[in-house]
Amino acid sequence: MKKFTVLLLAGILLYSCKEAASVADTKKNALPLIGTWQLLEGRVIEKGDTLLTDYTKNVSFIKIINQTHFAFLQHDLSRGKDSAAVFVAGGGTYTLKDSLYTENLEYCSAREWEGNDFSFTVTVNGDTLIQQGIEKVEAAGIDRINREKYVRVKK
């Protein structure tokens, strides 16, 4: 019985080491998403219409991604003092498998968006991040394709 216990513990130890290496390999091979990203442009296709938005004029939008969570913030550059006043914020957890990036939106200033998952294909080329996928929020009547182009913020 003693030999069985020792062998069982040794097997568990070896399996644990294998899992740790696997997690390290996954992080090493993952897309370099971690950081702060400035949204440059967004393209929304909904019901056959395409809307292109330039996020470098009149508004600022950033997305912050760490190992487990993301957050986004948008505000107008006129400090809320004209008819274009806007402030949007949200965040939650995400998963990344190869190039499939899925956000679980836990917090959002547009409350009907909370609790939804959004899956995107992401590509990173140098300091440019392209994110494209379907946004569907039944409570808000949203069903559209969203493509966003970001640049990495450097300090």
Coordinates of C-alpha atoms in Angstrom, one line a residue:
M1 CA 0.0 0.0 0.0
K2 CA 2.9 2.3 0.8
K3 CA 4.4 1.8 -2.6
F4 CA 1.1 2.5 -4.3
T5 CA 0.8 5.8 -2.3
V6 CA 4.3 6.9 -3.3
L7 CA 3.7 6.0 -7.0
L8 CA 0.4 7.9 -6.9
L9 CA 2.0 11.0 -5.4
A10 CA 4.9 10.8 -7.9
G11 CA 2.4 10.5 -10.8
I12 CA 0.4 13.5 -9.6
L13 CA 3.6 15.5 -9.2
L14 CA 4.7 14.6 -12.8
Y15 CA 1.3 15.5 -14.2
S16 CA 1.3 18.8 -12.3
C17 CA 4.7 19.7 -13.8
K18 CA 3.4 18.8 -17.3
E19 CA 0.3 21.1 -16.9
A20 CA 2.5 24.0 -15.7
A21 CA 4.7 23.7 -18.8
S22 CA 1.6 23.6 -21.0
V23 CA 0.3 26.8 -19.5
A24 CA 3.7 28.5 -20.0
D25 CA 3.8 27.3 -23.6
T26 CA 0.3 28.7 -24.3
K27 CA 1.2 32.1 -22.9
K28 CA 4.5 32.1 -24.9
N29 CA 2.7 31.3 -28.1
A30 CA -0.4 33.6 -27.5
L31 CA -0.9 36.7 -29.6
P32 CA 0.6 39.7 -27.9
L33 CA -2.7 41.3 -26.8
I34 CA -1.7 42.5 -23.4
G35 CA -1.3 46.2 -23.2
T36 CA -3.2 49.4 -24.0
W37 CA -4.7 50.0 -27.5
Q38 CA -6.0 53.2 -29.1
L39 CA -8.9 52.7 -31.4
L40 CA -8.2 54.3 -34.8
E41 CA -11.3 53.3 -36.8
G42 CA -14.4 51.2 -36.6
R43 CA -16.5 49.7 -39.4
V44 CA -20.0 48.5 -38.5
I45 CA -22.1 46.6 -41.1
E46 CA -25.7 46.3 -40.1
K47 CA -28.7 45.4 -42.3
G48 CA -26.6 46.0 -45.4
D49 CA -25.4 49.4 -44.4
T50 CA -21.8 50.2 -43.6
L51 CA -20.8 52.9 -41.1
L52 CA -17.1 53.9 -40.9
T53 CA -16.1 55.9 -37.8
D54 CA -12.8 57.7 -37.4
Y55 CA -11.9 57.5 -33.7
T56 CA -9.0 60.0 -34.1
K57 CA -11.2 63.0 -34.4
N58 CA -13.4 64.4 -31.6
V59 CA -13.3 61.3 -29.5
S60 CA -10.8 59.1 -27.8
F61 CA -11.3 55.3 -27.3
I62 CA -8.8 53.0 -25.6
K63 CA -8.9 49.3 -24.7
I64 CA -6.8 47.9 -21.9
I65 CA -6.0 44.1 -21.9
N66 CA -4.2 42.2 -19.1
Q67 CA -3.8 38.5 -18.6
T68 CA -7.4 37.9 -17.7
H69 CA -9.5 41.0 -18.2
F70 CA -10.2 43.8 -20.6
A71 CA -11.7 47.3 -20.3
F72 CA -12.6 50.0 -22.7
L73 CA -13.2 53.7 -22.3
Q74 CA -14.5 56.3 -24.8
H75 CA -15.1 60.0 -24.3
D76 CA -15.5 63.1 -26.4
L77 CA -12.5 65.5 -26.6
S78 CA -14.7 68.6 -25.9
R79 CA -15.0 67.5 -22.2
G80 CA -18.7 67.0 -22.5
K81 CA -19.4 70.7 -23.3
D82 CA -21.3 70.3 -26.6
S83 CA -23.9 68.2 -28.3
A84 CA -21.3 65.5 -29.2
A85 CA -20.8 64.7 -25.5
V86 CA -20.2 61.0 -24.9
F87 CA -18.8 58.7 -22.3
V88 CA -18.8 54.9 -22.7
A89 CA -17.1 52.3 -20.5
G90 CA -17.2 48.6 -20.1
G91 CA -15.1 45.5 -19.3
G92 CA -15.0 42.0 -18.1
T93 CA -13.1 38.7 -18.7
Y94 CA -11.9 37.3 -21.9
T95 CA -10.6 34.1 -23.4
L96 CA -8.1 33.7 -26.2
K97 CA -7.7 30.5 -28.2
D98 CA -5.4 30.9 -31.2
S99 CA -6.9 33.9 -33.0
L100 CA -10.4 33.6 -31.4
Y101 CA -10.8 36.3 -28.8
T102 CA -14.0 36.2 -26.8
E103 CA -15.1 39.0 -24.4
N104 CA -17.5 38.4 -21.6
L105 CA -18.9 41.9 -21.0
E106 CA -19.6 42.0 -17.3
Y107 CA -19.8 45.8 -16.9
C108 CA -21.0 48.4 -19.4
S109 CA -22.4 51.9 -19.3
A110 CA -25.0 50.6 -21.8
R111 CA -26.5 48.2 -19.3
E112 CA -28.4 46.1 -21.8
W113 CA -25.0 44.9 -23.2
E114 CA -24.0 43.4 -19.9
G115 CA -23.8 39.6 -19.6
N116 CA -23.2 39.1 -23.3
D117 CA -20.3 37.3 -24.9
F118 CA -18.7 38.6 -28.1
S119 CA -16.3 36.5 -30.2
F120 CA -13.8 38.1 -32.5
T121 CA -11.0 37.0 -34.8
V122 CA -7.9 39.0 -33.9
T123 CA -4.7 39.6 -35.7
V124 CA -1.7 41.5 -34.5
N125 CA 0.9 42.8 -37.0
G126 CA 3.6 44.8 -35.2
D127 CA 1.8 47.4 -33.2
T128 CA -1.6 47.1 -35.1
L129 CA -4.5 45.0 -33.8
I130 CA -7.4 44.2 -36.0
Q131 CA -10.5 42.8 -34.3
Q132 CA -13.5 41.6 -36.2
G133 CA -16.7 39.7 -35.2
I134 CA -20.4 39.7 -34.7
E135 CA -22.0 41.8 -32.0
K136 CA -25.5 40.5 -31.1
V137 CA -27.5 42.0 -28.3
E138 CA -31.1 41.0 -28.5
A139 CA -32.2 43.3 -25.7
A140 CA -30.9 46.3 -27.7
G141 CA -31.9 45.1 -31.1
I142 CA -28.2 44.8 -32.2
D143 CA -27.0 42.3 -34.8
R144 CA -24.0 43.5 -36.8
I145 CA -20.5 42.9 -37.9
N146 CA -17.9 45.1 -36.2
R147 CA -14.3 45.5 -37.4
E148 CA -12.0 47.6 -35.3
K149 CA -8.4 48.8 -36.0
Y150 CA -6.2 49.6 -33.0
V151 CA -2.7 50.8 -32.5
R152 CA -0.6 49.9 -29.4
V153 CA -0.2 52.8 -27.0
K154 CA 3.5 53.4 -26.2
K155 CA 4.7 55.5 -23.3

